[in-house]
mmCIF file of C-alpha atoms in Angstrom:
data_model
loop_
_atom_site.group_PDB
_atom_site.id
_atom_site.type_symbol
_atom_site.label_atom_id
_atom_site.label_comp_id
_atom_site.label_asym_id
_atom_site.label_seq_id
_atom_site.Cartn_x
_atom_site.Cartn_y
_atom_site.Cartn_z
ATOM 1 C CA MET A 17 100.064 66.877 114.710
ATOM 2 C CA ASP A 18 103.032 68.927 115.185
ATOM 3 C CA ASN A 19 104.401 67.733 118.612
ATOM 4 C CA ARG A 20 104.202 71.162 120.615
ATOM 5 C CA ILE A 21 106.104 69.458 124.504
ATOM 6 C CA SER A 22 108.596 69.863 125.403
ATOM 7 C CA THR A 23 110.696 67.284 126.474
ATOM 8 C CA VAL A 24 113.196 67.694 130.443
ATOM 9 C CA SER A 25 114.809 65.663 132.437
ATOM 10 C CA LEU A 26 113.130 65.192 136.442
ATOM 11 C CA ARG A 27 115.772 66.503 137.912
ATOM 12 C CA ASP A 28 115.675 70.111 135.900
ATOM 13 C CA LEU A 29 111.941 69.710 135.590
ATOM 14 C CA LEU A 30 111.972 69.455 139.263
ATOM 15 C CA ASN A 31 115.115 71.614 140.412
ATOM 16 C CA PHE A 32 116.727 68.930 142.849
ATOM 17 C CA ASP A 33 120.615 67.731 143.006
ATOM 18 C CA ALA A 34 119.926 64.912 145.487
ATOM 19 C CA LYS A 35 122.447 61.591 144.967
ATOM 20 C CA THR A 36 120.246 59.319 146.389
ATOM 21 C CA VAL A 37 116.549 58.998 147.179
ATOM 22 C CA PRO A 38 115.655 56.073 148.869
ATOM 23 C CA LEU A 39 112.710 54.829 147.126
ATOM 24 C CA VAL A 40 109.172 52.138 146.651
ATOM 25 C CA VAL A 41 109.112 49.998 144.167
ATOM 26 C CA PRO A 42 106.919 46.497 143.248
ATOM 27 C CA SER A 43 108.590 43.121 142.623
ATOM 28 C CA SER A 44 105.960 41.726 141.555
ATOM 29 C CA PHE A 45 106.413 43.967 138.406
ATOM 30 C CA LEU A 46 109.574 42.284 137.321
ATOM 31 C CA LEU A 47 108.395 38.506 138.851
ATOM 32 C CA GLU A 48 105.159 38.648 136.547
ATOM 33 C CA PHE A 49 105.279 40.303 134.100
ATOM 34 C CA SER A 50 104.936 38.609 130.403
ATOM 35 C CA ALA A 51 103.386 40.207 128.422
ATOM 36 C CA PRO A 52 105.128 43.322 126.274
ATOM 37 C CA GLU A 53 101.937 44.712 124.223
ATOM 38 C CA LEU A 54 99.193 45.969 127.538
ATOM 39 C CA PRO A 55 99.617 49.168 129.353
ATOM 40 C CA VAL A 56 101.717 49.083 131.724
ATOM 41 C CA LEU A 57 104.453 50.880 133.894
ATOM 42 C CA ALA A 58 107.957 50.442 132.995
ATOM 43 C CA PRO A 59 110.411 50.167 135.657
ATOM 44 C CA HIS A 60 112.126 53.657 134.816
ATOM 45 C CA GLU A 61 108.287 54.437 135.566
ATOM 46 C CA GLN A 62 107.911 53.186 138.498
ATOM 47 C CA MET A 63 110.963 54.435 139.257
ATOM 48 C CA ALA A 64 109.988 57.942 138.064
ATOM 49 C CA LEU A 65 106.569 57.847 139.768
ATOM 50 C CA ALA A 66 108.112 56.996 143.038
ATOM 51 C CA LEU A 67 110.981 60.426 143.175
ATOM 52 C CA LEU A 68 108.249 62.265 141.924
ATOM 53 C CA ALA A 69 105.428 60.919 145.483
ATOM 54 C CA LYS A 70 109.518 62.131 147.485
ATOM 55 C CA ILE A 71 109.782 65.080 146.861
ATOM 56 C CA LEU A 72 106.348 66.497 146.428
ATOM 57 C CA SER A 73 105.020 64.999 149.795
ATOM 58 C CA PRO A 74 101.603 65.545 148.098
ATOM 59 C CA ARG A 75 99.122 65.321 150.939
ATOM 60 C CA THR A 76 96.575 63.921 148.727
ATOM 61 C CA ILE A 77 97.027 62.318 144.801
ATOM 62 C CA LEU A 78 93.591 61.511 142.886
ATOM 63 C CA GLU A 79 94.054 58.474 139.752
ATOM 64 C CA PHE A 80 92.260 58.156 136.857
ATOM 65 C CA GLY A 81 92.319 54.437 135.958
ATOM 66 C CA THR A 82 93.433 51.728 138.922
ATOM 67 C CA GLY A 83 94.543 48.765 137.161
ATOM 68 C CA GLN A 84 96.201 45.749 139.571
ATOM 69 C CA GLY A 85 97.396 48.290 141.242
ATOM 70 C CA PHE A 86 100.944 49.030 140.793
ATOM 71 C CA SER A 87 101.218 53.160 140.260
ATOM 72 C CA SER A 88 98.677 53.518 143.887
ATOM 73 C CA TYR A 89 101.605 50.975 145.639
ATOM 74 C CA LEU A 90 103.800 53.335 144.305
ATOM 75 C CA TRP A 91 101.589 56.303 146.123
ATOM 76 C CA ALA A 92 101.170 54.476 148.754
ATOM 77 C CA GLU A 93 104.678 53.247 149.423
ATOM 78 C CA ASN A 94 106.264 56.623 148.402
ATOM 79 C CA THR A 95 104.984 59.536 150.709
ATOM 80 C CA SER A 96 103.865 60.872 154.627
ATOM 81 C CA ASP A 97 101.645 58.098 157.009
ATOM 82 C CA SER A 98 99.455 60.812 156.673
ATOM 83 C CA ALA A 99 98.668 60.920 152.338
ATOM 84 C CA GLN A 100 95.508 60.457 151.316
ATOM 85 C CA ILE A 101 95.132 58.931 147.854
ATOM 86 C CA VAL A 102 92.208 58.377 146.128
ATOM 87 C CA THR A 103 92.485 56.235 143.044
ATOM 88 C CA LEU A 104 89.161 55.566 139.722
ATOM 89 C CA ASP A 105 88.149 52.875 138.016
ATOM 90 C CA LEU A 106 85.362 51.001 135.809
ATOM 91 C CA ASP A 107 83.854 48.693 138.140
ATOM 92 C CA PRO A 108 85.148 45.341 136.498
ATOM 93 C CA ALA A 109 81.506 43.293 136.191
ATOM 94 C CA ALA A 110 81.729 45.122 132.333
ATOM 95 C CA GLN A 111 83.345 42.208 131.533
ATOM 96 C CA SER A 112 84.373 43.811 127.995
ATOM 97 C CA ASP A 113 85.947 46.693 129.110
ATOM 98 C CA TYR A 114 89.806 48.612 130.104
ATOM 99 C CA THR A 115 89.920 47.123 132.940
ATOM 100 C CA ALA A 116 88.548 43.816 131.734
ATOM 101 C CA LYS A 117 91.967 43.636 129.651
ATOM 102 C CA ILE A 118 94.488 44.778 132.230
ATOM 103 C CA LEU A 119 93.129 42.175 135.612
ATOM 104 C CA ARG A 120 94.290 39.848 133.078
ATOM 105 C CA GLY A 121 91.521 37.202 134.670
ATOM 106 C CA ASP A 122 91.676 39.073 137.893
ATOM 107 C CA GLU A 123 88.475 40.599 139.141
ATOM 108 C CA THR A 124 90.899 42.424 142.334
ATOM 109 C CA VAL A 125 91.291 45.040 141.089
ATOM 110 C CA GLY A 126 94.570 47.235 142.795
ATOM 111 C CA ARG A 127 95.390 43.861 143.873
ATOM 112 C CA VAL A 128 99.343 44.925 143.747
ATOM 113 C CA TYR A 129 99.411 48.031 146.285
ATOM 114 C CA ARG A 130 96.087 45.489 148.613
ATOM 115 C CA GLU A 131 99.524 44.214 149.042
ATOM 116 C CA SER A 132 101.471 47.259 150.524
ATOM 117 C CA GLY A 133 101.752 48.294 153.842
ATOM 118 C CA HIS A 134 99.869 50.933 154.248
ATOM 119 C CA SER A 135 97.375 49.888 151.794
ATOM 120 C CA GLU A 136 95.633 51.704 155.145
ATOM 121 C CA LYS A 137 96.326 55.121 152.876
ATOM 122 C CA VAL A 138 94.053 54.256 149.409
ATOM 123 C CA ARG A 139 90.800 54.798 148.825
ATOM 124 C CA GLN A 140 89.047 52.872 145.760
ATOM 125 C CA VAL A 141 86.682 53.734 144.204
ATOM 126 C CA LEU A 142 84.818 51.874 141.270
ATOM 127 C CA VAL A 143 82.085 53.918 138.385
ATOM 128 C CA CYS A 144 80.245 52.504 135.434
ATOM 129 C CA PRO A 145 81.160 53.678 132.224
ATOM 130 C CA GLY A 146 80.407 57.087 131.944
ATOM 131 C CA GLY A 147 79.582 57.936 135.175
ATOM 132 C CA SER A 148 79.984 61.121 137.548
ATOM 133 C CA ILE A 149 82.354 60.792 140.262
ATOM 134 C CA PRO A 150 80.759 60.105 143.530
ATOM 135 C CA GLU A 151 79.467 62.562 145.647
ATOM 136 C CA SER A 152 80.422 61.682 148.729
ATOM 137 C CA LEU A 153 84.265 62.831 147.285
ATOM 138 C CA SER A 154 83.122 66.270 146.141
ATOM 139 C CA ASN A 155 84.888 67.587 149.199
ATOM 140 C CA LEU A 156 88.859 67.114 147.493
ATOM 141 C CA LYS A 157 87.525 69.714 144.920
ATOM 142 C CA GLY A 158 90.710 71.710 145.280
ATOM 143 C CA ASN A 159 92.516 70.164 147.568
ATOM 144 C CA VAL A 160 93.721 67.452 145.821
ATOM 145 C CA ASP A 161 97.871 67.923 144.700
ATOM 146 C CA LEU A 162 98.895 65.852 142.686
ATOM 147 C CA ILE A 163 96.692 64.003 140.470
ATOM 148 C CA PHE A 164 97.752 61.380 137.579
ATOM 149 C CA VAL A 165 95.243 60.265 134.349
ATOM 150 C CA ASP A 166 95.784 56.766 132.944
ATOM 151 C CA GLY A 167 92.605 55.823 132.436
ATOM 152 C CA ASP A 168 90.386 55.931 129.306
ATOM 153 C CA HIS A 169 93.459 56.947 126.587
ATOM 154 C CA SER A 170 90.921 57.836 123.565
ATOM 155 C CA TYR A 171 90.794 61.218 123.157
ATOM 156 C CA ASP A 172 87.723 61.690 124.100
ATOM 157 C CA GLY A 173 88.151 59.664 127.668
ATOM 158 C CA VAL A 174 91.322 61.846 128.518
ATOM 159 C CA ALA A 175 89.427 64.513 128.153
ATOM 160 C CA HIS A 176 86.765 63.864 129.503
ATOM 161 C CA ASP A 177 89.108 62.740 132.695
ATOM 162 C CA THR A 178 91.340 65.730 132.336
ATOM 163 C CA GLU A 179 88.587 68.530 132.722
ATOM 164 C CA LEU A 180 87.171 66.587 135.676
ATOM 165 C CA ALA A 181 90.382 66.604 137.951
ATOM 166 C CA PHE A 182 90.413 70.669 137.378
ATOM 167 C CA GLU A 183 87.580 70.758 140.178
ATOM 168 C CA PHE A 184 89.645 68.921 141.802
ATOM 169 C CA ALA A 185 93.169 70.638 141.769
ATOM 170 C CA HIS A 186 94.393 74.005 143.539
ATOM 171 C CA GLU A 187 96.954 76.852 142.105
ATOM 172 C CA ASP A 188 99.628 74.222 142.657
ATOM 173 C CA THR A 189 98.619 71.523 141.424
ATOM 174 C CA VAL A 190 100.473 69.023 139.555
ATOM 175 C CA PHE A 191 99.417 66.956 136.598
ATOM 176 C CA LEU A 192 100.468 63.183 135.521
ATOM 177 C CA TRP A 193 99.712 61.160 132.148
ATOM 178 C CA HIS A 194 101.085 58.043 131.252
ATOM 179 C CA ASP A 195 101.053 57.057 127.279
ATOM 180 C CA PHE A 196 102.569 59.847 125.918
ATOM 181 C CA TYR A 197 103.034 58.182 122.486
ATOM 182 C CA ARG A 198 105.377 59.875 119.824
ATOM 183 C CA PHE A 199 105.483 57.168 117.410
ATOM 184 C CA PRO A 200 103.694 57.872 113.893
ATOM 185 C CA SER A 201 102.392 54.799 112.982
ATOM 186 C CA TYR A 202 100.022 55.469 117.368
ATOM 187 C CA ILE A 203 99.311 58.695 116.557
ATOM 188 C CA ALA A 204 97.836 57.372 112.629
ATOM 189 C CA GLU A 205 95.438 55.472 115.132
ATOM 190 C CA GLY A 206 93.632 58.402 115.678
ATOM 191 C CA PRO A 207 92.157 59.979 118.826
ATOM 192 C CA GLY A 208 89.460 56.899 118.459
ATOM 193 C CA ARG A 209 92.750 54.664 120.493
ATOM 194 C CA ARG A 210 95.243 57.364 120.711
ATOM 195 C CA GLY A 211 94.547 60.803 121.957
ATOM 196 C CA VAL A 212 96.557 61.127 125.494
ATOM 197 C CA TYR A 213 99.418 62.687 122.256
ATOM 198 C CA PRO A 214 97.073 64.935 120.367
ATOM 199 C CA TYR A 215 94.789 65.845 123.035
ATOM 200 C CA LEU A 216 97.809 66.820 125.897
ATOM 201 C CA ASN A 217 99.255 68.512 122.867
ATOM 202 C CA GLU A 218 96.198 70.838 122.512
ATOM 203 C CA LEU A 219 95.822 71.988 126.157
ATOM 204 C CA ALA A 220 99.460 73.115 125.300
ATOM 205 C CA ASP A 221 98.113 75.059 122.768
ATOM 206 C CA ARG A 222 95.146 76.513 125.650
ATOM 207 C CA GLY A 223 98.448 77.769 127.588
ATOM 208 C CA SER A 224 96.497 76.977 132.130
ATOM 209 C CA LEU A 225 99.210 74.240 132.163
ATOM 210 C CA LYS A 226 103.117 73.784 131.615
ATOM 211 C CA LEU A 227 103.459 70.500 129.717
ATOM 212 C CA HIS A 228 107.140 68.824 130.457
ATOM 213 C CA HIS A 229 106.923 64.973 128.835
ATOM 214 C CA ILE A 230 109.822 63.261 131.071
ATOM 215 C CA ALA A 231 112.595 61.799 129.791
ATOM 216 C CA GLY A 232 112.844 58.446 129.599
ATOM 217 C CA THR A 233 109.090 57.684 130.086
ATOM 218 C CA TYR A 234 105.808 57.960 128.417
ATOM 219 C CA LEU A 235 105.545 60.876 131.302
ATOM 220 C CA VAL A 236 103.173 64.517 131.115
ATOM 221 C CA ALA A 237 103.861 66.900 133.627
ATOM 222 C CA GLY A 238 101.778 69.318 133.773
ATOM 223 C CA CYS A 239 101.340 72.389 137.100
ATOM 224 C CA LYS A 240 100.942 76.562 136.182
ATOM 225 C CA ASN A 241 104.259 77.109 138.302
ATOM 226 C CA TRP A 242 107.745 75.008 138.621
ATOM 227 C CA PRO A 243 110.263 75.803 140.056
ATOM 228 C CA GLY A 244 111.986 77.394 137.404
ATOM 229 C CA THR A 245 111.959 77.462 134.581
ATOM 230 C CA PRO A 246 112.854 73.685 133.348
ATOM 231 C CA LYS A 247 115.156 74.002 129.987
ATOM 232 C CA GLY A 248 114.271 71.318 126.562
ATOM 233 C CA GLU A 249 113.396 70.592 123.648
ATOM 234 C CA VAL A 250 110.588 69.621 121.186
ATOM 235 C CA LEU A 251 110.948 66.276 119.389
ATOM 236 C CA VAL A 252 109.747 65.821 116.155
ATOM 237 C CA PRO A 253 107.515 62.280 116.183
ATOM 238 C CA GLY A 254 109.868 59.737 114.530
ATOM 239 C CA ALA A 255 112.965 62.139 114.614
ATOM 240 C CA HIS A 256 114.532 59.136 116.830
ATOM 241 C CA GLY A 257 113.074 56.424 115.100
ATOM 242 C CA ASP A 258 109.547 54.278 115.566
ATOM 243 C CA GLY A 259 108.286 50.984 116.382
ATOM 244 C CA GLU A 260 105.766 48.426 117.624
ATOM 245 C CA ALA A 261 104.099 48.055 121.186
ATOM 246 C CA ARG A 262 105.649 45.022 122.443
ATOM 247 C CA GLN A 263 109.841 46.981 120.961
ATOM 248 C CA ARG A 264 108.262 50.588 123.565
ATOM 249 C CA ILE A 265 109.843 48.664 126.701
ATOM 250 C CA LEU A 266 113.870 48.831 125.441
ATOM 251 C CA ARG A 267 113.273 51.564 123.816
ATOM 252 C CA LEU A 268 112.481 53.780 126.358
ATOM 253 C CA GLY A 269 116.373 55.574 127.433
ATOM 254 C CA ASP A 270 115.731 56.779 123.592
ATOM 255 C CA PHE A 271 112.322 58.309 124.108
#
């Protein structure tokens, strides 16, 4: 599948020129990380999310996929005291699911964000595989400012989560997706495992959101109304070389 999503710098995407913005990121990632084969938010990606939270100043964030809670920590630490963060994940009681793998034997979903001094801003919601969002969250429909989709990475999974997320968005909601890989070897594995790339390219064709890949990350951002018109380049899969998952973190600067 051809790539139709342009790569832009975070500065151009946000139309933002400030030189320094203080950010808070979790040190536990650097102190504990030892398994590069697992899907994770790399340090540069954590800083990108923290900056997005600072600049966009969302009042309400909805997150699909909690895992250990790194991104929830970033939202909690880099938003206002009045911000509300709702993070969804599968109940780890299903020991064979993706969540159980990410937790690496620790059944505490969201362990990292619980270490934050602002953890009271985070509402954890656990659902069963294939389940819907609880009715108790219906008041958020049309009121969420930032939506982060980083749960099930199969095509059906990311499509399900994204289409569900649209119900909670308003005209200026910013969407974020993680694990947008252009490696030809990954694309060849098919949408059953690597569904983010094909789904987001199809979403780009629909034109309902303006999608841009953030340079130096595996993040894609989407919004109906970006400030300005970011200038970017549509990169061809494999144009910057291929690599295995273990090499990804070393290659982020080239992506």
